[in-house]
Amino acid sequence: MFLKTIDPDKCTSCMQCEAVCTNSQVIVQNEEGLPEFRFDTRCIYCGHCLAICPEDAITFTPLQEPDEEAGTYVAKTVSLASGASVFSPDSVFEFLCSTRSTRIFNTRPVEREKLQTIVDAMARAASAGNEQNRNFCIVTAPQTLDALEQALAQHYAKSLKALRKPVSRTVFIWIGALRAGKQNIGTLETAKMPFKQRRQLMQSILKDAIPTTDSSFSYLKHAPALILVTRGEKYSTMHKEFYRGDASISATFGILMAKALGLASCRMGLLEIALAQDPKLGRLVKLKPGERLDAAVAFGYADLHWRRIPPRGPVRVVWLP
């Protein structure tokens, strides 16, 4: 939470702050012609008023100072360069669309300063009602990453053990092939394939899904850093359906910030699934009882150089009259 103030000596009564406070309508013009935070109980502290003020007359002062030992962080106000955007549409398109999930990291550790910058960007991501109902857990200790890797292997070993049995494998392959005839698997047009081809496809998928005991397979892709986005303690009837989406937006901010810092990244879906199913895994990263993981991203350096943006689609696009 923040203490909001308006400096009357700087304010020119342009009332742009009132104009952008469209949802909450917290700001009104007082008898002296100056803006005033009159309906403060409706404020969600989105910061639109501070962001648009041309005179830098509005300040947000944290009521709680950040405390690294207590694990609290406050993203501070940052001034923007005046004038038009310094990014051309083409450069933004290339930056966004050339971003790729990297699953091959080298051994170079990620600097603490870069991880702090990534979290700073993630903390500023949009959220429904500006609830910011998310916390961040940064994992870089090799022993913790190793323990998490082993725990993931044990978690998925239960399913993989069954699939190593001939009868279970056959049932999985046949059921998968039958389902693939009714609905496509991912981007594959399996519904149009003959049954024999669908069965061979399921065999190959199963073979790739079960790592051998001597393989270098890694659930965490040998990444030197993880950032987990967990759901906070808030529970809003109005916004609860948006919490997971808010975490994904935050994760995307982190992925893009990491790219700008020269880092590679990858969303860790198998870790997200496992932590949702097994509370024991949460203890390794010190999740509180009932705390839920909504997004996990691996970060690191990679010796890869992407040279092109691949095609995508087809997707359905409808222009309504």
Short mmCIF file of C-alpha atoms in Angstrom, two decimals:
data_model
loop_
_atom_site.label_atom_id
_atom_site.label_comp_id
_atom_site.label_asym_id
_atom_site.label_seq_id
_atom_site.Cartn_x
_atom_site.Cartn_y
_atom_site.Cartn_z
CA MET A 1 0.00 0.00 0.00
CA PHE A 2 1.07 3.59 -0.67
CA LEU A 3 0.51 7.07 0.66
CA LYS A 4 -0.58 9.29 -2.26
CA THR A 5 0.16 13.00 -2.29
CA ILE A 6 -0.27 15.88 -4.75
CA ASP A 7 2.17 18.78 -4.62
CA PRO A 8 0.08 21.98 -5.07
CA ASP A 9 3.17 23.97 -6.02
CA LYS A 10 3.85 21.71 -9.02
CA CYS A 11 0.25 21.02 -10.04
CA THR A 12 -1.17 23.12 -12.91
CA SER A 13 -4.73 21.78 -12.58
CA CYS A 14 -4.65 20.16 -16.01
CA MET A 15 -6.82 17.38 -14.51
CA GLN A 16 -5.34 14.65 -16.70
CA CYS A 17 -5.16 12.58 -13.53
CA GLU A 18 -8.94 12.80 -13.15
CA ALA A 19 -9.47 11.93 -16.80
CA VAL A 20 -7.51 8.66 -16.63
CA CYS A 21 -9.06 7.55 -13.32
CA THR A 22 -11.97 6.12 -15.28
CA ASN A 23 -12.89 2.98 -13.30
CA SER A 24 -12.45 4.04 -9.69
CA GLN A 25 -13.10 7.80 -10.14
CA VAL A 26 -11.05 8.58 -7.04
CA ILE A 27 -9.88 12.06 -8.10
CA VAL A 28 -12.09 15.14 -8.31
CA GLN A 29 -11.37 18.85 -8.65
CA ASN A 30 -11.76 20.67 -5.34
CA GLU A 31 -12.97 24.19 -4.62
CA GLU A 32 -9.50 25.61 -5.28
CA GLY A 33 -9.39 24.00 -8.70
CA LEU A 34 -6.80 21.40 -7.72
CA PRO A 35 -7.15 17.62 -7.99
CA GLU A 36 -7.95 15.79 -4.78
CA PHE A 37 -8.04 12.10 -3.79
CA ARG A 38 -11.58 12.43 -2.45
CA PHE A 39 -12.92 8.88 -2.83
CA ASP A 40 -9.81 7.09 -1.58
CA THR A 41 -11.59 3.90 -0.53
CA ARG A 42 -12.24 3.15 -4.21
CA CYS A 43 -8.56 3.48 -5.16
CA ILE A 44 -6.79 0.34 -6.42
CA TYR A 45 -3.38 2.10 -6.60
CA CYS A 46 -2.97 1.40 -10.30
CA GLY A 47 -0.82 4.52 -10.64
CA HIS A 48 -2.45 5.94 -13.79
CA CYS A 49 -2.59 9.37 -12.18
CA LEU A 50 1.11 9.31 -11.25
CA ALA A 51 2.10 7.96 -14.66
CA ILE A 52 0.31 10.65 -16.66
CA CYS A 53 1.06 13.76 -14.57
CA PRO A 54 3.14 16.10 -16.79
CA GLU A 55 4.46 18.06 -13.80
CA ASP A 56 5.55 15.13 -11.61
CA ALA A 57 3.24 16.48 -8.91
CA ILE A 58 1.89 13.11 -7.72
CA THR A 59 3.92 10.76 -5.55
CA PHE A 60 3.26 7.29 -4.14
CA THR A 61 5.20 6.64 -0.93
CA PRO A 62 5.34 3.01 0.28
CA LEU A 63 3.80 2.52 3.71
CA GLN A 64 6.06 -0.49 4.15
CA GLU A 65 9.73 -0.21 3.31
CA PRO A 66 11.24 -3.18 1.44
CA ASP A 67 12.98 -5.70 3.68
CA GLU A 68 15.14 -8.28 1.89
CA GLU A 69 15.45 -10.47 5.00
CA ALA A 70 11.67 -10.54 5.38
CA GLY A 71 11.28 -11.17 1.65
CA THR A 72 9.35 -7.97 0.85
CA TYR A 73 10.03 -6.00 -2.31
CA VAL A 74 8.60 -2.72 -3.62
CA ALA A 75 8.95 -1.73 -7.28
CA LYS A 76 9.77 1.99 -7.23
CA THR A 77 8.59 4.79 -9.51
CA VAL A 78 10.60 5.11 -12.73
CA SER A 79 10.54 8.17 -14.98
CA LEU A 80 10.12 7.61 -18.71
CA ALA A 81 11.89 9.40 -21.54
CA SER A 82 9.71 12.16 -22.94
CA GLY A 83 8.48 12.26 -26.49
CA ALA A 84 7.59 9.48 -28.89
CA SER A 85 8.44 5.85 -28.34
CA VAL A 86 12.05 4.97 -29.13
CA PHE A 87 10.97 1.59 -30.47
CA SER A 88 9.84 1.18 -34.04
CA PRO A 89 6.98 -1.26 -34.78
CA ASP A 90 9.38 -3.44 -36.75
CA SER A 91 11.91 -3.68 -33.92
CA VAL A 92 9.18 -4.53 -31.39
CA PHE A 93 7.73 -7.17 -33.72
CA GLU A 94 11.14 -8.75 -34.19
CA PHE A 95 11.92 -8.68 -30.45
CA LEU A 96 8.61 -10.28 -29.50
CA CYS A 97 8.32 -12.84 -32.28
CA SER A 98 11.94 -13.99 -32.14
CA THR A 99 11.55 -14.91 -28.46
CA ARG A 100 11.87 -18.69 -28.14
CA SER A 101 11.69 -21.29 -25.39
CA THR A 102 15.24 -22.52 -24.79
CA ARG A 103 15.87 -25.99 -23.39
CA ILE A 104 19.65 -26.02 -23.81
CA PHE A 105 21.47 -23.91 -21.24
CA ASN A 106 25.19 -23.67 -20.65
CA THR A 107 26.81 -23.82 -17.22
CA ARG A 108 27.31 -20.08 -16.72
CA PRO A 109 25.43 -18.87 -13.60
CA VAL A 110 22.98 -15.98 -13.84
CA GLU A 111 24.05 -12.82 -12.06
CA ARG A 112 21.96 -11.82 -9.05
CA GLU A 113 21.55 -8.29 -10.42
CA LYS A 114 19.94 -9.61 -13.61
CA LEU A 115 17.53 -11.80 -11.66
CA GLN A 116 16.58 -8.78 -9.54
CA THR A 117 15.88 -6.78 -12.71
CA ILE A 118 13.72 -9.62 -14.05
CA VAL A 119 11.69 -9.76 -10.82
CA ASP A 120 11.35 -5.97 -10.89
CA ALA A 121 9.77 -6.26 -14.34
CA MET A 122 7.56 -9.17 -13.29
CA ALA A 123 6.31 -7.26 -10.25
CA ARG A 124 5.09 -4.46 -12.54
CA ALA A 125 2.99 -6.71 -14.80
CA ALA A 126 -0.70 -5.98 -15.13
CA SER A 127 -3.14 -7.81 -12.87
CA ALA A 128 -6.91 -7.85 -12.56
CA GLY A 129 -8.03 -4.97 -10.37
CA ASN A 130 -4.33 -4.29 -9.71
CA GLU A 131 -4.56 -6.90 -6.95
CA GLN A 132 -0.99 -8.06 -7.63
CA ASN A 133 -1.88 -11.31 -5.89
CA ARG A 134 1.43 -13.01 -6.58
CA ASN A 135 4.73 -13.72 -4.89
CA PHE A 136 8.09 -14.65 -6.37
CA CYS A 137 10.53 -17.35 -5.36
CA ILE A 138 14.02 -17.29 -6.90
CA VAL A 139 15.95 -20.56 -6.91
CA THR A 140 19.66 -20.53 -7.80
CA ALA A 141 21.29 -22.77 -5.19
CA PRO A 142 22.66 -25.86 -7.02
CA GLN A 143 21.73 -28.16 -4.16
CA THR A 144 18.10 -26.97 -4.24
CA LEU A 145 17.90 -27.30 -8.02
CA ASP A 146 19.38 -30.81 -7.79
CA ALA A 147 16.92 -31.79 -5.06
CA LEU A 148 14.04 -30.43 -7.14
CA GLU A 149 15.26 -32.32 -10.21
CA GLN A 150 15.42 -35.58 -8.24
CA ALA A 151 11.99 -34.96 -6.73
CA LEU A 152 10.50 -34.38 -10.19
CA ALA A 153 12.09 -37.59 -11.45
CA GLN A 154 10.58 -39.51 -8.55
CA HIS A 155 7.19 -37.87 -9.06
CA TYR A 156 6.96 -38.79 -12.73
CA ALA A 157 8.60 -42.19 -12.21
CA LYS A 158 5.30 -43.48 -10.84
CA SER A 159 3.55 -42.91 -14.15
CA LEU A 160 6.54 -43.92 -16.24
CA LYS A 161 6.97 -47.16 -14.30
CA ALA A 162 3.50 -48.29 -15.32
CA LEU A 163 4.12 -47.33 -18.94
CA ARG A 164 7.26 -49.48 -19.03
CA LYS A 165 5.11 -52.60 -18.56
CA PRO A 166 4.13 -54.25 -21.87
CA VAL A 167 0.41 -54.44 -21.08
CA SER A 168 0.21 -50.83 -19.91
CA ARG A 169 2.19 -49.66 -22.93
CA THR A 170 -0.16 -51.47 -25.31
CA VAL A 171 -3.27 -50.06 -23.63
CA PHE A 172 -1.83 -46.54 -23.68
CA ILE A 173 -0.89 -46.80 -27.36
CA TRP A 174 -4.24 -48.18 -28.49
CA ILE A 175 -6.37 -45.79 -26.44
CA GLY A 176 -4.21 -42.88 -27.55
CA ALA A 177 -4.50 -43.93 -31.19
CA LEU A 178 -8.30 -44.18 -30.91
CA ARG A 179 -8.58 -40.75 -29.28
CA ALA A 180 -6.24 -39.25 -31.87
CA GLY A 181 -8.73 -40.34 -34.53
CA LYS A 182 -11.41 -38.18 -32.94
CA GLN A 183 -9.32 -35.17 -31.96
CA ASN A 184 -6.00 -33.86 -33.23
CA ILE A 185 -2.95 -34.10 -30.97
CA GLY A 186 -1.54 -30.61 -30.60
CA THR A 187 -0.66 -29.28 -34.05
CA LEU A 188 -0.73 -32.73 -35.69
CA GLU A 189 -3.66 -33.53 -38.00
CA THR A 190 -4.07 -36.97 -36.46
CA ALA A 191 -7.82 -37.18 -37.07
CA LYS A 192 -7.10 -37.62 -40.77
CA MET A 193 -4.44 -40.33 -40.27
CA PRO A 194 -5.09 -44.05 -40.75
CA PHE A 195 -5.27 -46.01 -37.48
CA LYS A 196 -1.95 -47.78 -38.13
CA GLN A 197 -0.16 -44.46 -38.55
CA ARG A 198 -1.78 -43.08 -35.38
CA ARG A 199 -0.64 -46.17 -33.48
CA GLN A 200 2.93 -45.76 -34.71
CA LEU A 201 2.81 -42.10 -33.71
CA MET A 202 1.72 -43.01 -30.16
CA GLN A 203 4.56 -45.54 -29.97
CA SER A 204 7.10 -42.88 -30.89
CA ILE A 205 5.59 -40.38 -28.42
CA LEU A 206 5.76 -42.96 -25.65
CA LYS A 207 9.36 -43.83 -26.52
CA ASP A 208 10.39 -40.17 -26.31
CA ALA A 209 8.44 -39.62 -23.07
CA ILE A 210 10.27 -42.33 -21.11
CA PRO A 211 13.92 -41.40 -20.53
CA THR A 212 16.41 -44.21 -20.21
CA THR A 213 18.28 -44.62 -16.94
CA ASP A 214 21.53 -43.49 -18.53
CA SER A 215 20.07 -40.50 -20.40
CA SER A 216 20.96 -36.87 -19.69
CA PHE A 217 17.28 -35.95 -19.57
CA SER A 218 16.51 -33.09 -17.18
CA TYR A 219 13.08 -31.83 -16.16
CA LEU A 220 14.62 -28.44 -15.38
CA LYS A 221 16.83 -28.49 -18.50
CA HIS A 222 19.96 -27.99 -16.35
CA ALA A 223 18.98 -24.33 -15.97
CA PRO A 224 20.98 -22.40 -13.34
CA ALA A 225 18.01 -20.31 -12.15
CA LEU A 226 14.28 -20.66 -11.61
CA ILE A 227 11.68 -18.05 -10.78
CA LEU A 228 8.41 -19.34 -9.37
CA VAL A 229 5.28 -17.19 -9.40
CA THR A 230 3.01 -18.23 -6.55
CA ARG A 231 -0.48 -17.08 -5.68
CA GLY A 232 -0.73 -14.66 -2.76
CA GLU A 233 -3.03 -14.68 0.23
CA LYS A 234 -5.78 -12.55 -1.33
CA TYR A 235 -9.05 -14.16 -2.41
CA SER A 236 -11.28 -11.81 -4.36
CA THR A 237 -14.63 -13.11 -5.56
CA MET A 238 -14.45 -10.61 -8.42
CA HIS A 239 -10.91 -11.37 -9.61
CA LYS A 240 -10.06 -14.91 -8.46
CA GLU A 241 -10.63 -16.33 -11.94
CA PHE A 242 -7.87 -14.06 -13.25
CA TYR A 243 -5.11 -15.05 -10.79
CA ARG A 244 -3.53 -17.73 -12.97
CA GLY A 245 -3.71 -15.48 -16.01
CA ASP A 246 -2.09 -12.68 -14.01
CA ALA A 247 0.79 -15.04 -13.18
CA SER A 248 1.22 -15.89 -16.86
CA ILE A 249 1.38 -12.19 -17.75
CA SER A 250 3.98 -11.72 -15.03
CA ALA A 251 5.98 -14.70 -16.33
CA THR A 252 5.87 -13.23 -19.84
CA PHE A 253 7.25 -9.93 -18.54
CA GLY A 254 10.10 -11.91 -16.98
CA ILE A 255 10.80 -13.84 -20.18
CA LEU A 256 10.98 -10.66 -22.24
CA MET A 257 13.09 -8.82 -19.66
CA ALA A 258 15.47 -11.78 -19.56
CA LYS A 259 15.84 -11.67 -23.33
CA ALA A 260 16.72 -7.97 -23.17
CA LEU A 261 19.41 -8.88 -20.61
CA GLY A 262 20.93 -11.50 -22.91
CA LEU A 263 19.37 -14.49 -21.15
CA ALA A 264 17.39 -17.45 -22.44
CA SER A 265 14.30 -18.84 -20.75
CA CYS A 266 11.69 -21.58 -20.81
CA ARG A 267 8.34 -22.06 -19.06
CA MET A 268 8.51 -25.15 -16.84
CA GLY A 269 5.13 -26.80 -17.41
CA LEU A 270 6.05 -30.18 -15.94
CA LEU A 271 7.19 -28.47 -12.73
CA GLU A 272 3.92 -26.54 -12.53
CA ILE A 273 1.91 -29.76 -12.95
CA ALA A 274 3.96 -31.70 -10.40
CA LEU A 275 3.79 -28.98 -7.74
CA ALA A 276 0.02 -28.80 -8.17
CA GLN A 277 -0.26 -32.56 -7.61
CA ASP A 278 2.34 -33.12 -4.88
CA PRO A 279 2.58 -30.70 -1.91
CA LYS A 280 5.87 -32.35 -0.86
CA LEU A 281 7.60 -30.73 -3.81
CA GLY A 282 6.49 -27.34 -2.55
CA ARG A 283 8.45 -27.81 0.65
CA LEU A 284 11.69 -27.92 -1.33
CA VAL A 285 11.08 -24.33 -2.43
CA LYS A 286 9.55 -23.33 0.91
CA LEU A 287 5.99 -22.80 -0.30
CA LYS A 288 3.62 -22.07 2.56
CA PRO A 289 0.75 -24.51 3.26
CA GLY A 290 -1.98 -23.76 0.73
CA GLU A 291 0.30 -21.57 -1.39
CA ARG A 292 -0.20 -22.38 -5.06
CA LEU A 293 2.30 -22.26 -7.89
CA ASP A 294 0.82 -20.57 -10.95
CA ALA A 295 3.91 -20.20 -13.17
CA ALA A 296 7.52 -21.35 -13.25
CA VAL A 297 10.24 -20.12 -15.61
CA ALA A 298 13.82 -21.33 -16.03
CA PHE A 299 16.53 -18.80 -16.88
CA GLY A 300 20.11 -19.12 -18.02
CA TYR A 301 22.64 -18.44 -20.72
CA ALA A 302 22.54 -20.36 -23.99
CA ASP A 303 24.98 -20.76 -26.87
CA LEU A 304 22.21 -20.58 -29.45
CA HIS A 305 21.68 -17.99 -32.17
CA TRP A 306 18.20 -17.85 -33.66
CA ARG A 307 18.35 -16.63 -37.26
CA ARG A 308 14.72 -16.66 -38.34
CA ILE A 309 11.15 -16.36 -37.10
CA PRO A 310 9.32 -19.59 -38.05
CA PRO A 311 5.81 -19.56 -39.55
CA ARG A 312 2.72 -20.25 -37.41
CA GLY A 313 -0.87 -21.23 -38.08
CA PRO A 314 -3.31 -21.65 -39.53
CA VAL A 315 -5.43 -19.90 -36.92
CA ARG A 316 -8.99 -18.67 -37.16
CA VAL A 317 -9.29 -14.90 -37.45
CA VAL A 318 -12.74 -13.31 -37.73
CA TRP A 319 -13.39 -9.63 -38.50
CA LEU A 320 -16.83 -8.71 -37.20
CA PRO A 321 -18.83 -6.11 -39.11
#
